[in-house]
Each structure stands twice: as structure tokens, then as C-alpha cells.
């Protein structure tokens, strides 16, 4: 099946710094990628939809200036958490959509654990 | 808006026991329904899906039937194994390509030998 990678798998940073998380589709091109946030023992909450070559679409309540998304190529989307604070500590998961005639499926990355001190 | 409700967990079963994990949904229109599984330390993987009413998705011994009349998509397996221990998420998406997923809270299944 299709593979999606995330980098880094975990990161610890100081409050006030910015952190970039990469999401790559390794063996297919994805015009659409999604970014999710998962709190402990809770579901995945969609943060934004990332479309290649255009601006991301953010879900209600998600600060677009706080969570910058760039989808510069068909295989790479990045999420930058700007001026991170402890409340931004979470598990961030991306997915990439592989679709074509007769098929349409999201493939998920392994996630990135962000801890802000 | 769309929502997915899963039964409360965690669930602990003995090997070879029968498994049912309940999932109900609320959606406008006719969504596609999914079960995803997350093994420890790994990303979510699609377990099975159904795209229209009365469809049955199946994979690795797991089954779920799309029940429009009860807005349900319960996951079942006749005989669980230790290797089935994972977190299971029910999800839906509106029809069409690139549709975003709405997830349930997930339930942790532990299977003991």
C-alpha cells in the first residue's frame, strides 16, 4: 500500500520557538493532504486541509497564523507551529489522499509527538 | 454537522473471544463509513470500509455492515487474537474524492493470551 512518512517523529522545544513538521507521500502524488491533532485518549481532530499549490483550508477554531501549512509539491506538506506554547503539545498526524479512477483512500503518517516546555 | 459515536472503552478480551465494537453516526446525505486501526507506535491503517447502505466491509476476519436504518457500522470479529490489540477508530466521510474524515473517539482493545 501507499506510504506516508512524517518527520520528525518526536520533537521537544522551548516555549516561544517554532517547529516544522514534514509530511511526505513516498510512492504516490497527493494533491490533498490533511493535518490532524490527537490528544491523549481522544479522537483525531481535523485541523486543516492542505491543497497543493493553493492556500490551506482551516477548520473552525484553528488559528491559521499559529499553524502555518505549506503544500509546495505533490509529495510534501509542512505544518509549522509558530511561537509554540505548552498547550500546543500534542500528537500531530497527517494523511495524504491517493485517488484515481475507481479508488480514493487516505493514507496516514505515523504521527509527530510535539512537547513544548 | 457530522459526528461519530463509539462505545466507551477500553475493552479487554481473552484470545478467541467474539468482538463487537459499536459505532453510530450522524450525517447529512449518504456518507462512506470506515474502520481504522492504530497499532502501538504506528500510524492509522484502513481496516475496512463501506460506501453505501447494506454494504459489508471485511478484512483480516473483521466485518462491519453499513446499516442506514440504524445509522450504525458496528465492527465484529468472531475470534480475536493477541495481535489484534490496538486502537480502533470508526470514521465517516461525505461522498466524493478528497473528502475529510470525521472520527469517533477510538477504543482500545487488549487481547490477552
PDB file of C-alpha atoms in Angstrom:
ATOM      1  CA  UNK A   1       0.000   0.000   0.000  1.00  0.00           C
ATOM      2  CA  UNK A   2       0.908   3.646  -0.238  1.00  0.00           C
ATOM      3  CA  UNK A   3       3.296   5.029   2.366  1.00  0.00           C
ATOM      4  CA  UNK A   4       3.213   8.374   4.129  1.00  0.00           C
ATOM      5  CA  UNK A   5       6.103   9.500   6.287  1.00  0.00           C
ATOM      6  CA  UNK A   6       6.387  12.242   8.876  1.00  0.00           C
ATOM      7  CA  UNK A   7       9.470  13.940  10.184  1.00  0.00           C
ATOM      8  CA  UNK A   8      10.395  14.287  12.924  1.00  0.00           C
ATOM      9  CA  UNK A   9       8.676  11.527  14.831  1.00  0.00           C
ATOM     10  CA  UNK A  10       9.066  13.484  18.028  1.00  0.00           C
ATOM     11  CA  UNK A  11      10.332  16.923  18.967  1.00  0.00           C
ATOM     12  CA  UNK A  12      10.836  18.841  22.183  1.00  0.00           C
ATOM     13  CA  UNK A  13      11.134  22.613  22.007  1.00  0.00           C
ATOM     14  CA  UNK A  14      11.148  25.637  24.254  1.00  0.00           C
ATOM     15  CA  UNK A  15       8.151  27.882  24.582  1.00  0.00           C
ATOM     16  CA  UNK A  16       8.184  30.662  22.006  1.00  0.00           C
ATOM     17  CA  UNK A  17      10.081  28.778  19.331  1.00  0.00           C
ATOM     18  CA  UNK A  18       8.689  27.489  16.034  1.00  0.00           C
ATOM     19  CA  UNK A  19       8.613  23.884  14.943  1.00  0.00           C
ATOM     20  CA  UNK A  20       8.205  22.493  11.423  1.00  0.00           C
ATOM     21  CA  UNK A  21       6.731  19.062  10.766  1.00  0.00           C
ATOM     22  CA  UNK A  22       7.002  17.439   7.350  1.00  0.00           C
ATOM     23  CA  UNK A  23       4.548  15.042   5.741  1.00  0.00           C
ATOM     24  CA  UNK A  24       5.612  13.149   2.622  1.00  0.00           C
ATOM     25  CA  UNK A  25       3.804  10.739   0.336  1.00  0.00           C
ATOM     26  CA  UNK A  26       6.586   8.363  -0.665  1.00  0.00           C
ATOM     27  CA  UNK A  27       5.167   6.455  -3.604  1.00  0.00           C
ATOM     28  CA  UNK A  28       2.247   8.488  -4.872  1.00  0.00           C
ATOM     29  CA  UNK A  29       1.320  12.066  -5.585  1.00  0.00           C
ATOM     30  CA  UNK A  30      -1.167  13.737  -3.319  1.00  0.00           C
ATOM     31  CA  UNK A  31      -2.917  16.926  -4.324  1.00  0.00           C
ATOM     32  CA  UNK A  32      -4.659  16.890  -0.960  1.00  0.00           C
ATOM     33  CA  UNK A  33      -3.250  16.234   2.480  1.00  0.00           C
ATOM     34  CA  UNK A  34      -4.894  16.628   5.848  1.00  0.00           C
ATOM     35  CA  UNK A  35      -3.456  17.617   9.210  1.00  0.00           C
ATOM     36  CA  UNK A  36      -4.963  16.227  12.399  1.00  0.00           C
ATOM     37  CA  UNK A  37      -4.299  16.722  16.064  1.00  0.00           C
ATOM     38  CA  UNK A  38      -4.798  13.956  18.593  1.00  0.00           C
ATOM     39  CA  UNK A  39      -4.991  14.471  22.342  1.00  0.00           C
ATOM     40  CA  UNK A  40      -4.411  11.580  24.747  1.00  0.00           C
ATOM     41  CA  UNK A  41      -7.307   9.145  24.772  1.00  0.00           C
ATOM     42  CA  UNK A  42      -9.223  11.321  22.352  1.00  0.00           C
ATOM     43  CA  UNK A  43     -10.092  11.257  18.708  1.00  0.00           C
ATOM     44  CA  UNK A  44      -8.303  12.844  15.813  1.00  0.00           C
ATOM     45  CA  UNK A  45      -9.452  16.386  15.232  1.00  0.00           C
ATOM     46  CA  UNK A  46      -9.048  17.753  11.746  1.00  0.00           C
ATOM     47  CA  UNK A  47      -7.052  20.968  11.756  1.00  0.00           C
ATOM     48  CA  UNK A  48      -6.807  21.825   8.097  1.00  0.00           C
ATOM     49  CA  UNK A  49      -6.934  20.616   4.536  1.00  0.00           C
ATOM     50  CA  UNK A  50      -3.767  21.200   2.566  1.00  0.00           C
ATOM     51  CA  UNK A  51      -4.092  21.559  -1.205  1.00  0.00           C
ATOM     52  CA  UNK A  52      -1.062  21.569  -3.463  1.00  0.00           C
ATOM     53  CA  UNK A  53      -0.442  24.975  -4.953  1.00  0.00           C
ATOM     54  CA  UNK A  54      -3.127  26.802  -3.004  1.00  0.00           C
ATOM     55  CA  UNK A  55      -3.875  28.029   0.477  1.00  0.00           C
ATOM     56  CA  UNK A  56      -4.859  25.582   3.161  1.00  0.00           C
ATOM     57  CA  UNK A  57      -8.420  25.434   4.423  1.00  0.00           C
ATOM     58  CA  UNK A  58      -8.599  25.595   8.206  1.00  0.00           C
ATOM     59  CA  UNK A  59     -11.293  24.143  10.416  1.00  0.00           C
ATOM     60  CA  UNK A  60     -13.256  26.412  12.680  1.00  0.00           C
ATOM     61  CA  UNK A  61     -11.302  27.336  15.776  1.00  0.00           C
ATOM     62  CA  UNK A  62      -7.863  26.591  14.319  1.00  0.00           C
ATOM     63  CA  UNK A  63      -5.605  29.646  14.134  1.00  0.00           C
ATOM     64  CA  UNK A  64      -4.124  29.846  10.659  1.00  0.00           C
ATOM     65  CA  UNK A  65      -1.397  32.237  11.786  1.00  0.00           C
ATOM     66  CA  UNK A  66      -0.431  29.823  14.512  1.00  0.00           C
ATOM     67  CA  UNK A  67      -0.395  26.683  12.392  1.00  0.00           C
ATOM     68  CA  UNK A  68       1.155  27.513   9.044  1.00  0.00           C
ATOM     69  CA  UNK A  69       0.636  24.953   6.313  1.00  0.00           C
ATOM     70  CA  UNK A  70       2.539  24.817   3.051  1.00  0.00           C
ATOM     71  CA  UNK A  71       1.898  22.252   0.319  1.00  0.00           C
ATOM     72  CA  UNK A  72       4.571  23.189  -2.174  1.00  0.00           C
ATOM     73  CA  UNK A  73       4.741  19.932  -4.093  1.00  0.00           C
ATOM     74  CA  UNK A  74       2.619  16.885  -4.812  1.00  0.00           C
ATOM     75  CA  UNK A  75       4.550  14.842  -2.268  1.00  0.00           C
ATOM     76  CA  UNK A  76       5.238  17.256   0.567  1.00  0.00           C
ATOM     77  CA  UNK A  77       3.175  19.274   3.013  1.00  0.00           C
ATOM     78  CA  UNK A  78       4.607  21.048   6.036  1.00  0.00           C
ATOM     79  CA  UNK A  79       2.985  22.204   9.258  1.00  0.00           C
ATOM     80  CA  UNK A  80       4.785  24.909  11.193  1.00  0.00           C
ATOM     81  CA  UNK A  81       3.704  25.576  14.759  1.00  0.00           C
ATOM     82  CA  UNK A  82       4.730  29.168  15.333  1.00  0.00           C
ATOM     83  CA  UNK A  83       5.614  30.575  18.749  1.00  0.00           C
ATOM     84  CA  UNK A  84       4.769  27.268  20.347  1.00  0.00           C
ATOM     85  CA  UNK A  85       3.398  27.132  23.881  1.00  0.00           C
ATOM     86  CA  UNK A  86       2.838  24.199  26.247  1.00  0.00           C
ATOM     87  CA  UNK A  87      -0.831  23.980  25.238  1.00  0.00           C
ATOM     88  CA  UNK A  88       0.334  23.157  21.699  1.00  0.00           C
ATOM     89  CA  UNK A  89       1.877  19.934  22.971  1.00  0.00           C
ATOM     90  CA  UNK A  90       0.084  17.154  21.183  1.00  0.00           C
ATOM     91  CA  UNK A  91       0.335  14.369  18.641  1.00  0.00           C
ATOM     92  CA  UNK A  92       0.113  15.696  15.090  1.00  0.00           C
ATOM     93  CA  UNK A  93      -0.876  13.326  12.303  1.00  0.00           C
ATOM     94  CA  UNK A  94      -1.034  13.919   8.581  1.00  0.00           C
ATOM     95  CA  UNK A  95      -2.752  11.983   5.860  1.00  0.00           C
ATOM     96  CA  UNK A  96      -2.417  12.062   2.101  1.00  0.00           C
ATOM     97  CA  UNK A  97      -5.138  11.238  -0.359  1.00  0.00           C
ATOM     98  CA  UNK A  98      -4.352   8.791  -3.131  1.00  0.00           C
ATOM     99  CA  UNK A  99      -7.144   8.844  -5.613  1.00  0.00           C
ATOM    100  CA  UNK A 100      -7.818   7.980  -9.195  1.00  0.00           C
ATOM    101  CA  UNK A 101     -10.307   6.131 -11.356  1.00  0.00           C
ATOM    102  CA  UNK A 102     -12.220   3.820  -9.052  1.00  0.00           C
ATOM    103  CA  UNK A 103     -10.281   4.453  -5.876  1.00  0.00           C
ATOM    104  CA  UNK A 104      -9.951   7.107  -3.224  1.00  0.00           C
ATOM    105  CA  UNK A 105      -8.195   6.472   0.062  1.00  0.00           C
ATOM    106  CA  UNK A 106      -6.402   8.423   2.750  1.00  0.00           C
ATOM    107  CA  UNK A 107      -3.076   7.091   3.977  1.00  0.00           C
ATOM    108  CA  UNK A 108      -1.818   8.230   7.334  1.00  0.00           C
ATOM    109  CA  UNK A 109       1.614   9.117   8.574  1.00  0.00           C
ATOM    110  CA  UNK A 110       2.911   7.679  11.858  1.00  0.00           C
ATOM    111  CA  UNK A 111       2.482  10.981  13.655  1.00  0.00           C
ATOM    112  CA  UNK A 112       4.756  13.520  15.347  1.00  0.00           C
ATOM    113  CA  UNK A 113       4.808  13.954  19.105  1.00  0.00           C
ATOM    114  CA  UNK A 114       5.379  17.635  19.980  1.00  0.00           C
ATOM    115  CA  UNK A 115       6.295  18.600  23.526  1.00  0.00           C
ATOM    116  CA  UNK A 116       6.654  22.285  24.327  1.00  0.00           C
ATOM    117  CA  UNK A 117       8.459  23.069  27.567  1.00  0.00           C
TER     118      UNK A 117
ATOM    119  CA  UNK B   1     -22.734  18.596  11.330  1.00  0.00           C
ATOM    120  CA  UNK B   2     -21.320  15.109  11.041  1.00  0.00           C
ATOM    121  CA  UNK B   3     -20.449  13.078  14.089  1.00  0.00           C
ATOM    122  CA  UNK B   4     -19.383   9.551  15.008  1.00  0.00           C
ATOM    123  CA  UNK B   5     -20.063   7.922  18.351  1.00  0.00           C
ATOM    124  CA  UNK B   6     -18.180   4.874  19.550  1.00  0.00           C
ATOM    125  CA  UNK B   7     -18.806   2.787  22.618  1.00  0.00           C
ATOM    126  CA  UNK B   8     -16.723   3.585  25.664  1.00  0.00           C
ATOM    127  CA  UNK B   9     -13.581   1.611  26.250  1.00  0.00           C
ATOM    128  CA  UNK B  10     -11.181   0.101  26.903  1.00  0.00           C
ATOM    129  CA  UNK B  11     -12.146  -3.436  26.012  1.00  0.00           C
ATOM    130  CA  UNK B  12     -10.230  -6.441  27.278  1.00  0.00           C
ATOM    131  CA  UNK B  13     -10.893  -9.884  25.851  1.00  0.00           C
ATOM    132  CA  UNK B  14      -9.369 -13.323  26.005  1.00  0.00           C
ATOM    133  CA  UNK B  15      -7.916 -14.810  22.853  1.00  0.00           C
ATOM    134  CA  UNK B  16     -10.542 -16.420  20.580  1.00  0.00           C
ATOM    135  CA  UNK B  17     -13.377 -14.398  22.123  1.00  0.00           C
ATOM    136  CA  UNK B  18     -16.016 -12.712  19.978  1.00  0.00           C
ATOM    137  CA  UNK B  19     -15.601  -8.985  19.443  1.00  0.00           C
ATOM    138  CA  UNK B  20     -18.194  -6.296  18.838  1.00  0.00           C
ATOM    139  CA  UNK B  21     -17.345  -2.604  18.838  1.00  0.00           C
ATOM    140  CA  UNK B  22     -20.340  -0.349  18.382  1.00  0.00           C
ATOM    141  CA  UNK B  23     -20.324   2.700  16.153  1.00  0.00           C
ATOM    142  CA  UNK B  24     -23.183   5.005  15.242  1.00  0.00           C
ATOM    143  CA  UNK B  25     -23.098   8.109  13.141  1.00  0.00           C
ATOM    144  CA  UNK B  26     -24.933  11.309  12.291  1.00  0.00           C
ATOM    145  CA  UNK B  27     -24.502  12.755   8.834  1.00  0.00           C
ATOM    146  CA  UNK B  28     -26.254  14.656   6.123  1.00  0.00           C
ATOM    147  CA  UNK B  29     -26.516  12.796   2.889  1.00  0.00           C
ATOM    148  CA  UNK B  30     -25.000   9.375   2.334  1.00  0.00           C
ATOM    149  CA  UNK B  31     -21.542   9.107   3.818  1.00  0.00           C
ATOM    150  CA  UNK B  32     -18.906   6.447   3.357  1.00  0.00           C
ATOM    151  CA  UNK B  33     -18.016   4.616   6.566  1.00  0.00           C
ATOM    152  CA  UNK B  34     -14.636   3.353   7.706  1.00  0.00           C
ATOM    153  CA  UNK B  35     -12.857   1.482  10.447  1.00  0.00           C
ATOM    154  CA  UNK B  36      -9.235   2.406  11.040  1.00  0.00           C
ATOM    155  CA  UNK B  37      -6.802   0.592  13.306  1.00  0.00           C
ATOM    156  CA  UNK B  38      -3.778   2.055  15.061  1.00  0.00           C
ATOM    157  CA  UNK B  39      -1.240  -0.465  16.321  1.00  0.00           C
ATOM    158  CA  UNK B  40       1.162   0.667  19.049  1.00  0.00           C
ATOM    159  CA  UNK B  41       3.750   3.045  17.660  1.00  0.00           C
ATOM    160  CA  UNK B  42       2.265   3.081  14.174  1.00  0.00           C
ATOM    161  CA  UNK B  43       0.038   5.309  12.079  1.00  0.00           C
ATOM    162  CA  UNK B  44      -3.617   4.680  11.336  1.00  0.00           C
ATOM    163  CA  UNK B  45      -4.352   1.993   8.789  1.00  0.00           C
ATOM    164  CA  UNK B  46      -7.594   1.444   6.957  1.00  0.00           C
ATOM    165  CA  UNK B  47      -9.131  -1.779   8.204  1.00  0.00           C
ATOM    166  CA  UNK B  48     -12.313  -1.837   6.137  1.00  0.00           C
ATOM    167  CA  UNK B  49     -14.888   0.411   4.575  1.00  0.00           C
ATOM    168  CA  UNK B  50     -18.378   0.532   3.122  1.00  0.00           C
ATOM    169  CA  UNK B  51     -19.627   3.144   0.727  1.00  0.00           C
ATOM    170  CA  UNK B  52     -23.375   2.552   0.624  1.00  0.00           C
ATOM    171  CA  UNK B  53     -26.227   1.130   2.653  1.00  0.00           C
ATOM    172  CA  UNK B  54     -26.159  -2.644   3.260  1.00  0.00           C
ATOM    173  CA  UNK B  55     -22.561  -2.920   2.055  1.00  0.00           C
ATOM    174  CA  UNK B  56     -20.382  -5.160   4.188  1.00  0.00           C
ATOM    175  CA  UNK B  57     -16.732  -4.325   4.579  1.00  0.00           C
ATOM    176  CA  UNK B  58     -14.383  -7.106   5.606  1.00  0.00           C
ATOM    177  CA  UNK B  59     -10.676  -7.597   6.161  1.00  0.00           C
ATOM    178  CA  UNK B  60      -8.455  -9.799   8.359  1.00  0.00           C
ATOM    179  CA  UNK B  61     -11.506 -11.537   9.812  1.00  0.00           C
ATOM    180  CA  UNK B  62     -13.178  -8.261  10.793  1.00  0.00           C
ATOM    181  CA  UNK B  63     -16.547  -7.296   9.360  1.00  0.00           C
ATOM    182  CA  UNK B  64     -18.884  -4.318   9.523  1.00  0.00           C
ATOM    183  CA  UNK B  65     -22.191  -3.710   7.757  1.00  0.00           C
ATOM    184  CA  UNK B  66     -23.460  -0.266   6.768  1.00  0.00           C
ATOM    185  CA  UNK B  67     -26.915  -0.014   8.369  1.00  0.00           C
ATOM    186  CA  UNK B  68     -28.680   3.099   7.193  1.00  0.00           C
ATOM    187  CA  UNK B  69     -31.862   2.402   9.157  1.00  0.00           C
ATOM    188  CA  UNK B  70     -29.982   2.350  12.459  1.00  0.00           C
ATOM    189  CA  UNK B  71     -27.142   4.671  11.321  1.00  0.00           C
ATOM    190  CA  UNK B  72     -24.659   2.117  12.563  1.00  0.00           C
ATOM    191  CA  UNK B  73     -21.440   0.449  11.433  1.00  0.00           C
ATOM    192  CA  UNK B  74     -20.548  -1.996  14.195  1.00  0.00           C
ATOM    193  CA  UNK B  75     -17.242  -3.852  13.955  1.00  0.00           C
ATOM    194  CA  UNK B  76     -17.194  -7.596  14.618  1.00  0.00           C
ATOM    195  CA  UNK B  77     -14.706 -10.417  14.660  1.00  0.00           C
ATOM    196  CA  UNK B  78     -15.506 -13.996  15.516  1.00  0.00           C
ATOM    197  CA  UNK B  79     -12.228 -14.906  17.196  1.00  0.00           C
ATOM    198  CA  UNK B  80      -9.761 -12.255  18.273  1.00  0.00           C
ATOM    199  CA  UNK B  81      -6.028 -12.769  18.538  1.00  0.00           C
ATOM    200  CA  UNK B  82      -3.402 -11.120  20.699  1.00  0.00           C
ATOM    201  CA  UNK B  83      -2.123  -9.384  17.570  1.00  0.00           C
ATOM    202  CA  UNK B  84      -5.481  -7.581  17.260  1.00  0.00           C
ATOM    203  CA  UNK B  85      -4.619  -5.469  20.296  1.00  0.00           C
ATOM    204  CA  UNK B  86      -4.772  -1.889  19.041  1.00  0.00           C
ATOM    205  CA  UNK B  87      -6.899   1.237  18.993  1.00  0.00           C
ATOM    206  CA  UNK B  88      -9.884   1.144  16.646  1.00  0.00           C
ATOM    207  CA  UNK B  89     -11.463   4.248  15.145  1.00  0.00           C
ATOM    208  CA  UNK B  90     -14.775   4.493  13.362  1.00  0.00           C
ATOM    209  CA  UNK B  91     -14.976   7.314  10.817  1.00  0.00           C
ATOM    210  CA  UNK B  92     -17.112   8.749   8.058  1.00  0.00           C
ATOM    211  CA  UNK B  93     -16.652  10.975   5.079  1.00  0.00           C
ATOM    212  CA  UNK B  94     -19.066  12.630   2.763  1.00  0.00           C
ATOM    213  CA  UNK B  95     -19.092  11.118  -0.689  1.00  0.00           C
ATOM    214  CA  UNK B  96     -16.611  12.369  -3.240  1.00  0.00           C
ATOM    215  CA  UNK B  97     -12.882  12.489  -3.684  1.00  0.00           C
ATOM    216  CA  UNK B  98     -10.638  14.172  -1.131  1.00  0.00           C
ATOM    217  CA  UNK B  99     -13.351  14.193   1.486  1.00  0.00           C
ATOM    218  CA  UNK B 100     -12.252  14.871   5.017  1.00  0.00           C
ATOM    219  CA  UNK B 101     -12.841  12.285   7.701  1.00  0.00           C
ATOM    220  CA  UNK B 102     -14.793  12.671  10.908  1.00  0.00           C
ATOM    221  CA  UNK B 103     -13.550  10.266  13.574  1.00  0.00           C
ATOM    222  CA  UNK B 104     -15.033   8.704  16.656  1.00  0.00           C
ATOM    223  CA  UNK B 105     -13.039   8.803  19.883  1.00  0.00           C
ATOM    224  CA  UNK B 106     -11.444   5.447  19.320  1.00  0.00           C
ATOM    225  CA  UNK B 107     -11.454   2.422  21.557  1.00  0.00           C
ATOM    226  CA  UNK B 108      -8.528   0.470  22.891  1.00  0.00           C
ATOM    227  CA  UNK B 109      -8.742  -3.301  22.524  1.00  0.00           C
ATOM    228  CA  UNK B 110      -6.464  -5.522  24.575  1.00  0.00           C
ATOM    229  CA  UNK B 111      -6.473  -9.241  23.899  1.00  0.00           C
ATOM    230  CA  UNK B 112      -4.832 -11.467  26.496  1.00  0.00           C
ATOM    231  CA  UNK B 113      -3.475 -14.932  25.754  1.00  0.00           C
TER     232      UNK B 113
END
